[in-house]
XYZ file of C-alpha atoms in Angstrom:
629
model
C -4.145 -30.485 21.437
C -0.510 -29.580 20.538
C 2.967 -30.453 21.749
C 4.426 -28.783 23.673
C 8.588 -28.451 23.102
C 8.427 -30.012 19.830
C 12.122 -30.438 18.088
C 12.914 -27.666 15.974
C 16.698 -28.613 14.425
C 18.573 -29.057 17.375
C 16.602 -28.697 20.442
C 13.466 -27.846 22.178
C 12.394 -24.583 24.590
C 12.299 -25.057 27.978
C 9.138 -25.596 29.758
C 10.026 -22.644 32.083
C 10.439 -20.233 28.943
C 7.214 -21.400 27.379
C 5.610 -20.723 30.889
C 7.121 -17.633 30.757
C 5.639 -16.535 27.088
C 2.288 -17.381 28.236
C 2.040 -15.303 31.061
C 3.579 -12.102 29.430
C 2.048 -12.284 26.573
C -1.242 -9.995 25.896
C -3.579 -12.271 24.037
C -6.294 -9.519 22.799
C -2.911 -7.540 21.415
C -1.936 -10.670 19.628
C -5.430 -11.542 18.334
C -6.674 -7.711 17.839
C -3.945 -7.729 15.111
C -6.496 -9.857 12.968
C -9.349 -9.573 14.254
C -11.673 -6.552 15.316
C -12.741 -6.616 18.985
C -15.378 -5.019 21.114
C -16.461 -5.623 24.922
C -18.240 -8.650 25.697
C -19.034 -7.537 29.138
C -17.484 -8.852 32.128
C -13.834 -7.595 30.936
C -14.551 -9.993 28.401
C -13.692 -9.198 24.241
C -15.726 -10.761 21.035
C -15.184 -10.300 17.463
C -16.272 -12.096 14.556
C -14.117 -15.928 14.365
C -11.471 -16.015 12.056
C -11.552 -20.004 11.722
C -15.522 -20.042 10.034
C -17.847 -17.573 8.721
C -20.794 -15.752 10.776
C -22.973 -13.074 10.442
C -22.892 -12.510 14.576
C -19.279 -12.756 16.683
C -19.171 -15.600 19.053
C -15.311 -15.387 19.427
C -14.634 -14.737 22.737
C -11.438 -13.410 23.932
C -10.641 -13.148 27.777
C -7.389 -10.367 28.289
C -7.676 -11.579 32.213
C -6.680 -15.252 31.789
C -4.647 -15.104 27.926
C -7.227 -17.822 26.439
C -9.761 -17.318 23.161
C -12.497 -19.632 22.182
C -15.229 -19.395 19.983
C -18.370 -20.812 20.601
C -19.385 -21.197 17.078
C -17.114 -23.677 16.134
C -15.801 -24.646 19.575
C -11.798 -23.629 18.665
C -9.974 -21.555 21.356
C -6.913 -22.132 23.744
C -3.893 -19.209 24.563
C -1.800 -16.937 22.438
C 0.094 -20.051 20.774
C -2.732 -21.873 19.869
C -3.968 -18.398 18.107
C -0.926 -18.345 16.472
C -0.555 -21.793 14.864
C -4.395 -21.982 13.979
C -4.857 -18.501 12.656
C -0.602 -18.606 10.713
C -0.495 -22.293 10.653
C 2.941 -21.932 12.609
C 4.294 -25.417 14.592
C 4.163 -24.877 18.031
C 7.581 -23.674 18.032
C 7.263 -20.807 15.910
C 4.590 -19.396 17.591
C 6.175 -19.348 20.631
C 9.446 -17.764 19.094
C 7.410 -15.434 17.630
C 5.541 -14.557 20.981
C 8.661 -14.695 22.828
C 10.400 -12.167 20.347
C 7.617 -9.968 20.958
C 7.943 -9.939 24.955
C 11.460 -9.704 24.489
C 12.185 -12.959 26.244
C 15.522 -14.828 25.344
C 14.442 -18.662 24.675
C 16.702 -20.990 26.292
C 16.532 -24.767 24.140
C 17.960 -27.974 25.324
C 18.850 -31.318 23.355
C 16.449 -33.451 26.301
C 15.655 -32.779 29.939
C 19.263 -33.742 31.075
C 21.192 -31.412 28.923
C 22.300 -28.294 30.094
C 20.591 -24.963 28.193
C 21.955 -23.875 24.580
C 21.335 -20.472 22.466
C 18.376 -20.430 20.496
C 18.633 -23.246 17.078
C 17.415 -22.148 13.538
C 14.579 -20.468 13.537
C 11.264 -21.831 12.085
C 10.473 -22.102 8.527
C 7.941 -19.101 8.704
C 10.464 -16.995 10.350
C 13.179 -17.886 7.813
C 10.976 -16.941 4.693
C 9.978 -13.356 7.001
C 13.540 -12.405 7.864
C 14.517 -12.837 4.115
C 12.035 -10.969 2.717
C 12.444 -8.196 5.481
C 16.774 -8.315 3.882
C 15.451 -8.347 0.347
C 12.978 -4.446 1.452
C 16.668 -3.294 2.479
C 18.443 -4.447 0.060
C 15.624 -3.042 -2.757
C 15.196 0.457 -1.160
C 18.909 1.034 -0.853
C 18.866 0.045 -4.968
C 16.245 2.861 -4.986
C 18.701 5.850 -4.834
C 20.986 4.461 -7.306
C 21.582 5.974 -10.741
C 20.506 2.360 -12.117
C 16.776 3.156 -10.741
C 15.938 6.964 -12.077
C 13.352 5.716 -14.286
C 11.315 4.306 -11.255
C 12.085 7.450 -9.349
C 10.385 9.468 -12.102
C 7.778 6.434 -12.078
C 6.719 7.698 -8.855
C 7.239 11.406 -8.922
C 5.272 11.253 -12.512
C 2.036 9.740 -10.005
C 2.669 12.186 -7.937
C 4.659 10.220 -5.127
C 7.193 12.105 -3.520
C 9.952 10.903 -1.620
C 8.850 10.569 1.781
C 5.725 8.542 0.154
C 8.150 6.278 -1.248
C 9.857 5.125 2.120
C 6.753 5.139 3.775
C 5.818 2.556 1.326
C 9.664 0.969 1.341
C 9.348 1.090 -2.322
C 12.288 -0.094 -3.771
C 13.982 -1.348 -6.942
C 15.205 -4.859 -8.327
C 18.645 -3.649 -10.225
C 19.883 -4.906 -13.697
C 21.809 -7.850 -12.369
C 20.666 -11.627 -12.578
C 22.094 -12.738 -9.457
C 22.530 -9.282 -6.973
C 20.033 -10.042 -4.081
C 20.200 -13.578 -4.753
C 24.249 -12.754 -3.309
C 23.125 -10.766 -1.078
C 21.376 -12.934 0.639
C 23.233 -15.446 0.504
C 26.231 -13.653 2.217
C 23.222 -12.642 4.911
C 23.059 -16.699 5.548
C 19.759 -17.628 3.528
C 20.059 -21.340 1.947
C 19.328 -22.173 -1.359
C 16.098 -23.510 -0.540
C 15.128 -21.066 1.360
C 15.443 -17.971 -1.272
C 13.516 -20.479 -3.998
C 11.101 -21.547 -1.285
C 10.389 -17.454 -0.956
C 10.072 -16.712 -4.310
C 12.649 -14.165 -4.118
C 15.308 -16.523 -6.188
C 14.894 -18.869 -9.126
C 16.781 -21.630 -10.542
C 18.327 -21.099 -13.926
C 19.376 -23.734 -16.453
C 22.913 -23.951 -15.604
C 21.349 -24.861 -12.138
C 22.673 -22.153 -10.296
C 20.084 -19.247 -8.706
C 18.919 -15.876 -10.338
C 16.963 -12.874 -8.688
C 13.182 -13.594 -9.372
C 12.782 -9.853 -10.133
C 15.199 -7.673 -12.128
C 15.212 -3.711 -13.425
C 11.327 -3.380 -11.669
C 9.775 -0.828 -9.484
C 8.918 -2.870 -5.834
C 6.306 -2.232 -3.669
C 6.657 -5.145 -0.552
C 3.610 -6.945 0.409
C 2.878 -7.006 4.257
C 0.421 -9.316 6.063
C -2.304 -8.028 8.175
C 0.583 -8.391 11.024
C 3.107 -6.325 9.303
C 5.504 -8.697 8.081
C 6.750 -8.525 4.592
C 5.527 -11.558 2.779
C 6.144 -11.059 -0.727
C 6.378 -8.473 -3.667
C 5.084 -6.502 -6.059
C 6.577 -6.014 -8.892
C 6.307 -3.083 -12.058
C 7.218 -2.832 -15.641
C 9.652 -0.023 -16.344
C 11.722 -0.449 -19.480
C 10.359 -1.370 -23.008
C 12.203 -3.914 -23.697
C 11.274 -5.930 -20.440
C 8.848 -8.611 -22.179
C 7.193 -9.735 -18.738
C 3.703 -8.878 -17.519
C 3.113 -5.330 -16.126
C 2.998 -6.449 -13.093
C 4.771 -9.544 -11.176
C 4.036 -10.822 -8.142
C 5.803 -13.284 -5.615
C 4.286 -16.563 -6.728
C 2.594 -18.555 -4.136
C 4.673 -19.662 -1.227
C 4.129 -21.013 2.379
C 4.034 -17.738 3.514
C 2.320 -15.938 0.709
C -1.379 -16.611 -0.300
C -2.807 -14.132 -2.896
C -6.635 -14.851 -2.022
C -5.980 -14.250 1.269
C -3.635 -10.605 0.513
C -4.735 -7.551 1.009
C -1.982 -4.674 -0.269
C -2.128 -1.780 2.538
C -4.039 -3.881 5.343
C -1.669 -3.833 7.684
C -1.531 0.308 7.420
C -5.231 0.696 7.309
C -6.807 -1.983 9.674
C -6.975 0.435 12.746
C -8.982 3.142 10.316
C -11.270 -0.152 8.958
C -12.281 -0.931 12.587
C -12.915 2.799 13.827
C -14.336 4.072 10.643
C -16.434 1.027 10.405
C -15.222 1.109 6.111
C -12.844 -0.531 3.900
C -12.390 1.063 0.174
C -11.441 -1.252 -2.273
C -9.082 -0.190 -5.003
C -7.111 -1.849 -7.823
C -3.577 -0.954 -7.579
C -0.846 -0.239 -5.223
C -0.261 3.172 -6.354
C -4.619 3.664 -5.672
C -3.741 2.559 -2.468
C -1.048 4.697 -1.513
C -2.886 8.033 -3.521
C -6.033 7.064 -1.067
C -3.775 6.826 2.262
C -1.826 10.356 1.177
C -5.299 12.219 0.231
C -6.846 11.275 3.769
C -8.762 8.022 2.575
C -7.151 6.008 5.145
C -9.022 2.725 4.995
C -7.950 1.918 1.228
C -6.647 -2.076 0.359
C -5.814 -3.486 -3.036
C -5.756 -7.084 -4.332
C -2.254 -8.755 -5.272
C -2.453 -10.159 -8.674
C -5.510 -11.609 -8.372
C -9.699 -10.870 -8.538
C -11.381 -9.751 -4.951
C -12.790 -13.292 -3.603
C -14.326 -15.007 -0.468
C -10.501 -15.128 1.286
C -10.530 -11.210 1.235
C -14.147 -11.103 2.500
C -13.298 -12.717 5.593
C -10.254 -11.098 6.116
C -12.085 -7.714 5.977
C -15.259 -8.585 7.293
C -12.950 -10.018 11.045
C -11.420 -6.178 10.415
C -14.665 -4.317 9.974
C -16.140 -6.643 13.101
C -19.134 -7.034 10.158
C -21.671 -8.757 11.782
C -25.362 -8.034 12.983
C -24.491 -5.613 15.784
C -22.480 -3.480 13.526
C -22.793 -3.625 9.919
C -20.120 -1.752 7.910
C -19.557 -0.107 4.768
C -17.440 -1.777 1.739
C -16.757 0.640 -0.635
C -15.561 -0.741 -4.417
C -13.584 1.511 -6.507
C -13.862 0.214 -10.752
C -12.594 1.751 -14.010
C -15.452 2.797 -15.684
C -14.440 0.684 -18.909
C -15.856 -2.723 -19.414
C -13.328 -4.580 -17.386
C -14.527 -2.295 -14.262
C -17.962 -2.392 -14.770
C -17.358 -6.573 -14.935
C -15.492 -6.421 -11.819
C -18.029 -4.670 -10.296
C -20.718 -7.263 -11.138
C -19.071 -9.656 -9.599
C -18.461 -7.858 -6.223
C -22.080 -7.875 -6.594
C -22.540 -11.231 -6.632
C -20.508 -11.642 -3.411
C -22.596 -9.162 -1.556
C -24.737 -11.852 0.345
C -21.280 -12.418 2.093
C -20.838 -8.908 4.102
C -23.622 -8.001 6.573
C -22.749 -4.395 5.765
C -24.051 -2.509 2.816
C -21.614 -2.430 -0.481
C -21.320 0.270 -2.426
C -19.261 1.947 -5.773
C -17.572 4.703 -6.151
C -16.693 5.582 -9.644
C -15.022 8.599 -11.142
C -17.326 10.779 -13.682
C -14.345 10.950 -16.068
C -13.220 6.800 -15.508
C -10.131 7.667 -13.207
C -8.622 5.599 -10.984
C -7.733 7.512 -7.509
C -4.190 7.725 -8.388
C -4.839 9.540 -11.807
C -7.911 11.685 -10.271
C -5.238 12.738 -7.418
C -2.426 13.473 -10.089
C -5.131 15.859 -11.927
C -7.239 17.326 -9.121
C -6.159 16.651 -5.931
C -6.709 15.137 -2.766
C -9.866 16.658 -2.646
C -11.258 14.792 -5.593
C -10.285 11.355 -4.220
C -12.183 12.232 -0.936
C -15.095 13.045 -3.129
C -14.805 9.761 -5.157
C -15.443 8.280 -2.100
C -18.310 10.449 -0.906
C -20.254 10.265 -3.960
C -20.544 6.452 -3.455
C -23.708 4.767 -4.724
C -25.054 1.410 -3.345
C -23.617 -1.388 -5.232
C -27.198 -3.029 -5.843
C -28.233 0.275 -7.985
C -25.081 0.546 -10.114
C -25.387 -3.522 -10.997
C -29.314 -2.967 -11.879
C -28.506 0.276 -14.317
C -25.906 -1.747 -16.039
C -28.269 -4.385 -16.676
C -30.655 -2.790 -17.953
C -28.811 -0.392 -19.868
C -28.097 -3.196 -22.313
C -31.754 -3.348 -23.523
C -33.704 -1.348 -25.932
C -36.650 -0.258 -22.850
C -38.321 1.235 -26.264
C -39.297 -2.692 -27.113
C -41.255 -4.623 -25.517
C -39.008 -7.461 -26.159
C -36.327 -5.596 -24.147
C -38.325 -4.419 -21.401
C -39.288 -8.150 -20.853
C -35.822 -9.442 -21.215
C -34.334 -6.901 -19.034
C -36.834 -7.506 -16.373
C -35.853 -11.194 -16.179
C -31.817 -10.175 -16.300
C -32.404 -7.755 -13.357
C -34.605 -9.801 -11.382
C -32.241 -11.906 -9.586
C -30.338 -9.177 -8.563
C -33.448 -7.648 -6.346
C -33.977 -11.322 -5.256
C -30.679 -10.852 -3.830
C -30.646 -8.012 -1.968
C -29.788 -9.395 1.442
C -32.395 -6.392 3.624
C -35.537 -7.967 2.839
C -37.858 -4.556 3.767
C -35.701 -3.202 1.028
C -36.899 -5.751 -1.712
C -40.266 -4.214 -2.145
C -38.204 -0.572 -2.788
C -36.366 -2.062 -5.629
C -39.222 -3.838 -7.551
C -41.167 -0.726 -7.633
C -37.583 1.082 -8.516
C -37.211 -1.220 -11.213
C -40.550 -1.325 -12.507
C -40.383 2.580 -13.013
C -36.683 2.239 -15.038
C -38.354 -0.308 -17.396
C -41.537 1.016 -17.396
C -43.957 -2.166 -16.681
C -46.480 -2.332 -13.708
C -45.422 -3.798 -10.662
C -47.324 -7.171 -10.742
C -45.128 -8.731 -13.175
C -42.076 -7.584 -11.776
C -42.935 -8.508 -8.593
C -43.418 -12.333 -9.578
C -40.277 -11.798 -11.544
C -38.601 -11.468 -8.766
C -40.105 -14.043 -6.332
C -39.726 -16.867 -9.120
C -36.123 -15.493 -8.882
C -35.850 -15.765 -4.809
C -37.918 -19.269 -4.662
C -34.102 -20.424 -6.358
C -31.899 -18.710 -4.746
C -30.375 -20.279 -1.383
C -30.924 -18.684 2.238
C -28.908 -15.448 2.794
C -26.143 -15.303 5.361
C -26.122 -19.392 5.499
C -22.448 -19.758 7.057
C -23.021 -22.433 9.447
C -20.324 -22.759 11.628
C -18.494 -26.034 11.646
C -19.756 -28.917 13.666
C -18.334 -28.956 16.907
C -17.739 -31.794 19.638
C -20.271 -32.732 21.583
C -20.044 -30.522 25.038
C -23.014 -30.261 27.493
C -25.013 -27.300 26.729
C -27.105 -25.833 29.946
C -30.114 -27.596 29.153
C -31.136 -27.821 33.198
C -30.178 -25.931 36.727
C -27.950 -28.940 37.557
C -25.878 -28.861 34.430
C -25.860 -24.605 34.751
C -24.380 -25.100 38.232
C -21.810 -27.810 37.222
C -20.963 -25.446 34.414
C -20.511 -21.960 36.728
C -18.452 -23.956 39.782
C -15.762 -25.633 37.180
C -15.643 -22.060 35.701
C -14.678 -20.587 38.633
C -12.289 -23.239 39.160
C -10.728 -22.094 35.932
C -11.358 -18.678 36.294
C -11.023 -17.954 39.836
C -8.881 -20.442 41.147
C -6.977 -18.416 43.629
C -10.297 -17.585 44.896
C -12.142 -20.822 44.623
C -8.936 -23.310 44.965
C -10.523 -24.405 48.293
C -13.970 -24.994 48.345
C -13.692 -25.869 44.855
C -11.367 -28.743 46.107
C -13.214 -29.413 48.653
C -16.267 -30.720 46.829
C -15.827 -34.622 45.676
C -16.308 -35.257 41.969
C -19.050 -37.700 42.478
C -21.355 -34.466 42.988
C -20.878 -34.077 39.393
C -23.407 -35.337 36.679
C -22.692 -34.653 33.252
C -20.146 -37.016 32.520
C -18.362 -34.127 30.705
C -18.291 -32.303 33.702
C -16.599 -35.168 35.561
C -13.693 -35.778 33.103
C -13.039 -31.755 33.095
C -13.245 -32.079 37.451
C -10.847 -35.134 36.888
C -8.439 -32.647 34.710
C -8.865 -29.985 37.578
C -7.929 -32.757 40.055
C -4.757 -34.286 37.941
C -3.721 -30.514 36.844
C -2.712 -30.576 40.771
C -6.222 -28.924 41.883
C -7.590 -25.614 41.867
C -6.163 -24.683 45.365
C -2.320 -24.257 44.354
C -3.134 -22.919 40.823
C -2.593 -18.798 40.411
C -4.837 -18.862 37.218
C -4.019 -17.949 33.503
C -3.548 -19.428 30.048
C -0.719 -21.735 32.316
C -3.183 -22.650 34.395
C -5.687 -23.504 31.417
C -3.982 -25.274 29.155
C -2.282 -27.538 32.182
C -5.789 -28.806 32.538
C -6.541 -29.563 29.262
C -3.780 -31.154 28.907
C -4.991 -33.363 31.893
C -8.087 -33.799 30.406
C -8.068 -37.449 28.681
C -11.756 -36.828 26.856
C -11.703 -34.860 23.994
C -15.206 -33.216 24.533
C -13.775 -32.243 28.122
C -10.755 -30.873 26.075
C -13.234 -28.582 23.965
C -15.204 -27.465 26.896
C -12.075 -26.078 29.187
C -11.336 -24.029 26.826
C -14.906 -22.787 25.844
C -15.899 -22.351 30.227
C -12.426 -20.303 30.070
C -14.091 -17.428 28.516
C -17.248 -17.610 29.070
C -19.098 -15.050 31.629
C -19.800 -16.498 34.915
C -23.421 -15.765 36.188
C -22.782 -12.482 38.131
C -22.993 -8.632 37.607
C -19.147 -7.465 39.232
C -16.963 -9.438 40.632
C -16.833 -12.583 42.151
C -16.408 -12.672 45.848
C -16.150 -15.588 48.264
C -19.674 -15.795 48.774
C -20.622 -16.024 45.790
C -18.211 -19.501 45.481
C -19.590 -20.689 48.829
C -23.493 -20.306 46.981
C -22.421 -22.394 43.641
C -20.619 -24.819 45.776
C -23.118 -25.612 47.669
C -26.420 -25.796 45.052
C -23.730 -27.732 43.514
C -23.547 -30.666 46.371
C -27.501 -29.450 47.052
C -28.165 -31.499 43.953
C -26.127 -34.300 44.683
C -27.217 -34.527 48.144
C -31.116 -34.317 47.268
C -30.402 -36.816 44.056
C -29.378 -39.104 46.755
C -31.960 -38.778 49.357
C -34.541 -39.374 46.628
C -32.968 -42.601 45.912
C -32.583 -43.382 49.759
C -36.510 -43.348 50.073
C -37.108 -45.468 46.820
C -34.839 -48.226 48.295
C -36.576 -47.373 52.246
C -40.269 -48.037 50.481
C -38.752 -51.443 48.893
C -37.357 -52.800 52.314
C -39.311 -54.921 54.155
C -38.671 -53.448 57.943
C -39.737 -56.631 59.603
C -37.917 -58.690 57.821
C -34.931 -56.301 57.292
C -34.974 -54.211 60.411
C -30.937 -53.989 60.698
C -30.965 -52.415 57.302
C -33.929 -50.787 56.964
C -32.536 -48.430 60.403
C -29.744 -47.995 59.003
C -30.903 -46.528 55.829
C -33.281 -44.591 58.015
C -30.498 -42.784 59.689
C -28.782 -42.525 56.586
C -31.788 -40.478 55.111
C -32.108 -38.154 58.541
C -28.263 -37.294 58.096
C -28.645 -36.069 54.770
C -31.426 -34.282 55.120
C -30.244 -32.926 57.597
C -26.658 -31.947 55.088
C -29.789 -30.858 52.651
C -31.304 -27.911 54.908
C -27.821 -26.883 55.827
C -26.698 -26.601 52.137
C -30.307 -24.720 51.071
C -29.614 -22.171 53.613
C -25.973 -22.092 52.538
C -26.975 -21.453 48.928
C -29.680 -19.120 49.597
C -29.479 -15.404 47.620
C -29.353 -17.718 44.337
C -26.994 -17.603 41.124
């Protein structure tokens, strides 16, 4: 659960606004920003989650009510609740961020007595954002100053005209210490705020100095679009700092989890069903000019698990849709390494990986420079799987004329067949393999098995454990389930009867403390539906499993082809009180067969007519519910 109107400076939103920001915000736009979605059915969406790893999507997102959740790991709620779990914004800043979206003026106030105030300081987040978005201004504008020729003819010498640049807001830090630190200063950024960014730095005399100075910038955008940090190039000789400099880490900048040109090619990832993976920003930008729009670089730091999951959500890489990854290496020894150990994270795509590496060991920005769009297209094409480019290195590094090396390289390549995540492809390989060393297949066959017998399960990415909601393990519980979903669902449609029907015909005690929610939430009958709607029940909801399972019966399908109608309520209502009503009679006769009616005639009558009433309420709610869920 989160707060809602949590202090922020001076100030919280009013509950009206927040209200407000719920129901005009799109969720799947929000959440389709990160993550790759595809019908679900039902007007449903799904994609793969972006709070755990799996191989198959169980993150549900449903556009008709504004609520996610995920029934791997059991996380979901609205648009905020995206926002803070998948940015790790406060509540606040997600909803600024939503509301700035919608275009919806927040109105704050110092507690529920004081009149409304214009909007406070704006989150941390959206400090660190707007900075960085003055510092792209402030860098391009240096760009067409005499001061920055030399990384003008940087990027007309790679073949980047112009119009490339400001596509790419490339810009330039000038030969000043303190010039955007100044700048931004006069814009209203704090002291802490430009160090907290990484755009500043202190010097010794204490007072700040522009982190970057006489470099060629490329900005760094999040999957979202917001700039989030720099990159930063060499120009002069004398400049005795890296070739490249990055924005160091910061609250807002993560380089495991950056991708350079993600937020450019994410659309082309998800309808292409490809990513390329390149090294620099200029191979991204030569890829994106020559018609390879699905290219992403690395900032200032080796491709790892964070970037996996970041492209696999984008791909939607999972068992109904594998995709292609597509590694672009130097053909030197530092590539070749590189590529290796792309290998090695293989087991953590369901797609197939591949290489793509130029015959004469260009990268695409040098192969565009000296042949042309065409040729980058080609480097692409002439991709080989990533499996049979790691296996020819290996055993390229053996003398196959020995019988020493033929051994040796047979037990270096081995693992990698082990490996290979399509099992029916295994076989393929060992004979493959046994040709290239020339051995018989027998021993390279148990070469590889002793390999696999150590090697741990592919695709284990177990989602986290979640709380412990009813599953639908019985009718009963699969009726309970469908009426409160309708309640949350549908409650303009099922407000009534769903009100109508007492608690106590509820079982799972789950089930009772999310019909209690329903009930203290002010029912379903007054409620017009929505992520309001939703989260003003689980916030009624005192158990926590009840808390996990509003928001997982909030998307999931209810148990008919079309739409509901008012029949179909009036048929789950009443198998839902046909349970409760038969559970009782049952019990009626057990205690009738203990009474003694002699002895006990007064109650033993009573019970009797008891039993005839309800069974009597029993045939009328079987013929009610006939036609079935």
């Amino acid at each position: 659960m989160y707060a809602e109107g949590v202090a922020v400076m001076a100030g919280r939103i009013r509950d009206e606004d927040i209200a407000l920001v719920r129901e005009r915000t799109a969720i799947a736009d929000v959440i389709s920003e990160v993550v790759t979605l595809k019908s679900a059915g039902g007007g449903n969406l799904k994609g793969l989650c972006p709070f755990h790893d799996e191989k198959s999507p169980s993150f549900n997102v449903s556009p008709a009510r504004n609520v996610f959740y995920c029934f791997g790991c059991g996380v979901g709620g609205d648009a905020i609740k995206f926002l803070m779990d998948a940015e790790h914004l406060s509540f606040v800043e997600s909803v600024e961020r939503l509301a700035a979206r919608a275009g919806i003026q927040l109105r704050y106030v110092e507690d529920d007595r004081s009149a409304p105030r214009p909007r406070p300081q704006q989150g941390q987040r959206q400090r660190l954002v707007a900075a960085h978005a003055a510092a792209v201004e402030f860098y391009r504008a240096q760009l067409t100053t005499a001061g920055a020729r030399p990384a003008r003819e940087f990027l007309a010498g790679r073949g980047f005209d112009r119009a490339a640049a400001e596509r790419y807001a490339c810009g330039f830090a000038p030969d000043g210490w303190d010039l955007l630190t100044k700048h931004l200063r006069q814009q209203g950024f704090t002291h802490d705020e430009l160090v907290t960014a990484g755009l500043s730095r202190p010097a010794r005399s204490g007072s700040l100095i522009d982190r970057f100075r006489r470099r060629l910038m490329w900005p760094i955008r999040d999957i979202t679009g917001d700039v989030i940090g720099f990159g930063a190039r060499k120009l002069f000789d004398d400049d005795d700092g890296p070739k490249y400099l990055n924005t160091p880490e910061t609250p807002i900048y993560k380089k495991s989890h950056v991708l350079y040109g993600i937020d450019q090619a994410k659309r082309e990832i998800a309808k292409q069903g490809k990513v390329v993976v390149v090294e620099g920003y200029t191979d991204v930008m030569a890829c994106h000019l020559a018609d390879v729009p699905t290219a992403v670089a690395t900032c200032g730091t080796a491709f790892g698990g964070d970037h996996i999951s970041v492209l696999r959500r984008v791909l939607f890489d999972s068992d109904e849709r594998a995709g292609e990854i597509i590694f672009t290496f130097d053909g030197d020894a530092a590539g070749q390494k590189a590529a290796l150990r792309a290998f090695e994270d293989d087991q953590r795509f369901v797609g197939r990986t591949f290489i793509a590496v130029s015959p004469d060991n260009m990268d695409p920005c040098d192969l565009r420079l000296a042949k042309g769009d065409l040729a980058v297209r080609d480097l692409v094409a002439r991709r080989e799987p990533l499996v049979d480019f790691a296996l020819r290195h290996v055993i390229n590094r053996f003398d196959l004329d020995t019988v020493d090396g033929r051994v040796e390289a047979m037990r270096r390549a081995a693992p990698l067949v082990a490996k290979i995540k399509d099992r029916e492809k295994r076989p393929e390989y060992v004979r493959k393999l046994a040709g290239d060393l020339g051995m018989e297949i027998e021993p390279v066959q148990r070469a590889v098995l002793a390999a696999g017998n150590g090697q741990p399960a592919a695709g284990a990415h177990a989602a986290p454990a979640r709380p412990g909601v009813p599953s639908v393990d019985s009718p009963r519980s699969m009726v309970e389930r469908e009426a409160l979903k309708l309640a949350l669902q549908e409650p303009v449609l099922a407000g009534p009867m769903f009100d109508a029907v007492e608690a106590t015909d509820y079982q799972h005690p789950v089930h009772v403390a999310v019909r209690a929610a329903v009930a203290a939430a002010g029912g379903a009958s007054g409620a017009t539906g929505g992520a309001v709607w939703i989260e003003r029940v689980r916030d009624a909801c005192d158990d926590l499993a009840g808390q996990a399972l509003v928001g997982e019966l909030a998307v999931e399908p209810l148990r008919i082809d079309g739409e509901p109608d008012p029949r179909y309520v009036s048929i789950t209502m009443a198998r839902l009180q046909w349970s409760s009503v038969t559970g009782r009679i049952r019990d009626l006769k057990s205690k009738i067969q203990r009474i003694n009616p002699v002895s006990n005639k007064d109650e033993y009558f009573a019970l009797f007519g008891e039993l005839l009433s309800l069974e009597q309420h029993a045939r009328a709610l079987r013929e009610q519910a006939a036609g079935g869920l």
